[in-house]
Amino acid sequence: MKKTKLAGDNISLKTRKTEEPLVMAWLNAQTNLMDSFRYLVENEILQHGVRNLQMFIPVERAGVQSSPAPSHAAIAMEEAKTSTSEAARAVQAVVAAQAEMAVAADAGVVHGEELAAAHEAPMIDEVDDEDIEAWS
Amino acid sequence: MNFHFFVGNDNGNSEHDLMIDGRLIQQPNVNCRVDELPWREEQAPESFIKHLQDQLVVTIDSPSAQPGMYYIGKFALESGEIIDNIQIGIDSKSEMDLPIINTLSQIAAVAVQKAYEEEKQIPAQLDIEVDMATALPVTQHTDETSAKFERRFTTGRHHVTVHLGTLRVSVNIVFPFVKVVPEATPVIFTLQKDAAGNWREGEIFADFAASYGMEKKFNGSFFKDKRILHVDIGDGSTEYPITEGNRFLRQFVHGSHHGAGYAIEEALQEFNRLIHLPDSPRQFFSDVLKNPKHKYHARALKTLRRPLESQVKQIVQQTKKQLTKARNEIDLVCVYGGGSILMRTILYPYLKELCDVREIKLFYIPAEYAVELNATGLDAFVRGKIYEALKNKAEQPA
């Protein structure tokens, strides 16, 4: 049985060697990776409640692709560029987010710790496939 | 009540060290089969709970061991009954009942204690699920023996009745998955990280870091990608595996039948003569050796010196052999195990010179940590990513 995670426990994340470039780009664009993940999880919970996503998503999926034809992401970016109102809204959102972050930063230590934890989390896992192979 | 435990289980020839649910248990690895309970009158069952490990009496009903009532560990050793132990150099651990019986008993005992702690009353029955990592000596570890040893735990349900005076607690134990690795190899995990998963720090590294001028912010990350030659000196065998980062290198796995136990056996007769006993078990001699305050301590040490020296020389030879095989491409030699404590004064100078000449660092683990490393290493392993991945793999239908 898997150990139940308690609040405050570490969770470890590691990217695949073959990770999609767009996924990597998204990861690298986050200033607080853990909080971004948390936001995605919160959205999932709001929509569907708590469930094991592995039971609902296909193992093989086309996913986001960076090279061929304009992907959804690319289209969204194009739209944002062309539609001025969209762009304006995007800028507003960014400004708002920055303001929020500034407030949070003022709130001080807690946020700082969270940031540190967020940066640490993906580093915790130093085990790779070859390590696992060595023990099997 | 149900519990799930992680168990790191080091079935030593002399001592049984286990991390059960985060608790380190250390007991002589002996037991004896008996016909009846040692207690007749009723005693408050609660009075047994706190020091249960020292007065452990169980009845075992398991598909993997001879059924019956047993005294376990210290209680068996002190009972005066004829005890069963692991004959060094003779017995194959994967085939013996003793490691099975003692492992089941210690897990059941901790479960009873934990249930009492949580509920403040003694339960009638407990169901325990266990994830376990354990080890076999390098000389006995093959794909076959490890698979066999694993199966003896994972096959079927084990029933252990823990006797608290005349009160019985029934404990059912199942092992969905067990991994058996070569002894000493999981120590790399406990050198790197502490129980909370952070880089290990503390007293254990103090002397080592100081002797090589590395005190500044020294922690377990030092061992992250090092090539280490382990010298794990037990009672009946010494293991010399080579590890690199989080892996052990199969081609270098090597063990020899040397250890403190041979020296102790050689010295035992002389020791018994000196203390006017016709016969006393190896574990009693070990206890006297471990206890500097024991009235026979000095005598025990004296009889041991010469036999110990000959074991040390063999171990140095084997270490040299491994270094040569690895073309000296080793970052550090790491010495630990119960035997390393007894041999320290004799062995350290030999190894230090050997390592200095070959430009290798020597980490002779301080006595306080030398014994438990195997158990804490197995504990780190069983809680780690590698165990989880192996378990997932095993669960997937072929």
JSON list of C-alpha atoms in Angstrom, two decimals, chain A residues 1-3 5 10 12-13 120 123-128 130-136, chain B residues 4 129 131 179 181 185 189 193 199 246-248 250 381 385-386 388-391 393:
[
{"chain": "A", "resi": 1, "resn": "MET", "atom": "CA", "xyz": [0.00, 0.00, 0.00]},
{"chain": "A", "resi": 2, "resn": "LYS", "atom": "CA", "xyz": [1.19, 3.48, -0.76]},
{"chain": "A", "resi": 3, "resn": "LYS", "atom": "CA", "xyz": [1.91, 5.70, 2.17]},
{"chain": "A", "resi": 5, "resn": "LYS", "atom": "CA", "xyz": [0.65, 11.83, 2.27]},
{"chain": "A", "resi": 10, "resn": "ASN", "atom": "CA", "xyz": [7.29, 16.21, 0.47]},
{"chain": "A", "resi": 12, "resn": "SER", "atom": "CA", "xyz": [8.61, 14.49, -5.52]},
{"chain": "A", "resi": 13, "resn": "LEU", "atom": "CA", "xyz": [8.34, 15.32, -9.16]},
{"chain": "A", "resi": 120, "resn": "GLU", "atom": "CA", "xyz": [12.92, 22.12, -3.83]},
{"chain": "A", "resi": 123, "resn": "MET", "atom": "CA", "xyz": [14.81, 18.30, -6.91]},
{"chain": "A", "resi": 124, "resn": "ILE", "atom": "CA", "xyz": [14.10, 15.72, -4.23]},
{"chain": "A", "resi": 125, "resn": "ASP", "atom": "CA", "xyz": [13.92, 12.78, -6.57]},
{"chain": "A", "resi": 126, "resn": "GLU", "atom": "CA", "xyz": [17.41, 11.77, -7.54]},
{"chain": "A", "resi": 127, "resn": "VAL", "atom": "CA", "xyz": [16.43, 8.26, -8.51]},
{"chain": "A", "resi": 128, "resn": "ASP", "atom": "CA", "xyz": [16.30, 7.49, -12.20]},
{"chain": "A", "resi": 130, "resn": "GLU", "atom": "CA", "xyz": [18.76, 3.03, -14.28]},
{"chain": "A", "resi": 131, "resn": "ASP", "atom": "CA", "xyz": [18.90, 3.15, -10.49]},
{"chain": "A", "resi": 132, "resn": "ILE", "atom": "CA", "xyz": [15.67, 1.17, -10.35]},
{"chain": "A", "resi": 133, "resn": "GLU", "atom": "CA", "xyz": [17.01, -1.29, -12.91]},
{"chain": "A", "resi": 134, "resn": "ALA", "atom": "CA", "xyz": [20.12, -1.89, -10.79]},
{"chain": "A", "resi": 135, "resn": "TRP", "atom": "CA", "xyz": [18.00, -3.24, -7.93]},
{"chain": "A", "resi": 136, "resn": "SER", "atom": "CA", "xyz": [15.56, -5.40, -9.84]},
{"chain": "B", "resi": 4, "resn": "HIS", "atom": "CA", "xyz": [0.29, -0.78, 7.51]},
{"chain": "B", "resi": 129, "resn": "GLU", "atom": "CA", "xyz": [-0.04, -5.32, 6.16]},
{"chain": "B", "resi": 131, "resn": "ASP", "atom": "CA", "xyz": [6.02, -3.69, 3.07]},
{"chain": "B", "resi": 179, "resn": "LYS", "atom": "CA", "xyz": [12.34, -7.23, -1.59]},
{"chain": "B", "resi": 181, "resn": "VAL", "atom": "CA", "xyz": [18.74, -7.37, -1.57]},
{"chain": "B", "resi": 185, "resn": "THR", "atom": "CA", "xyz": [24.04, -2.35, -0.33]},
{"chain": "B", "resi": 189, "resn": "PHE", "atom": "CA", "xyz": [20.55, 5.43, 1.20]},
{"chain": "B", "resi": 193, "resn": "LYS", "atom": "CA", "xyz": [19.36, 11.03, 3.69]},
{"chain": "B", "resi": 199, "resn": "TRP", "atom": "CA", "xyz": [20.44, 15.32, 3.42]},
{"chain": "B", "resi": 246, "resn": "ASN", "atom": "CA", "xyz": [22.14, 4.91, -5.84]},
{"chain": "B", "resi": 247, "resn": "ARG", "atom": "CA", "xyz": [23.19, 1.65, -7.49]},
{"chain": "B", "resi": 248, "resn": "PHE", "atom": "CA", "xyz": [25.19, -1.37, -6.53]},
{"chain": "B", "resi": 250, "resn": "ARG", "atom": "CA", "xyz": [26.66, -6.42, -9.65]},
{"chain": "B", "resi": 381, "resn": "PHE", "atom": "CA", "xyz": [15.05, 1.61, 0.82]},
{"chain": "B", "resi": 385, "resn": "LYS", "atom": "CA", "xyz": [11.14, 5.33, -4.99]},
{"chain": "B", "resi": 386, "resn": "ILE", "atom": "CA", "xyz": [13.04, 2.24, -6.06]},
{"chain": "B", "resi": 388, "resn": "GLU", "atom": "CA", "xyz": [7.83, 1.53, -4.98]},
{"chain": "B", "resi": 389, "resn": "ALA", "atom": "CA", "xyz": [8.79, 1.08, -8.63]},
{"chain": "B", "resi": 390, "resn": "LEU", "atom": "CA", "xyz": [9.76, -2.57, -8.08]},
{"chain": "B", "resi": 391, "resn": "LYS", "atom": "CA", "xyz": [6.51, -3.21, -6.26]},
{"chain": "B", "resi": 393, "resn": "LYS", "atom": "CA", "xyz": [6.29, -3.69, -11.57]}
]
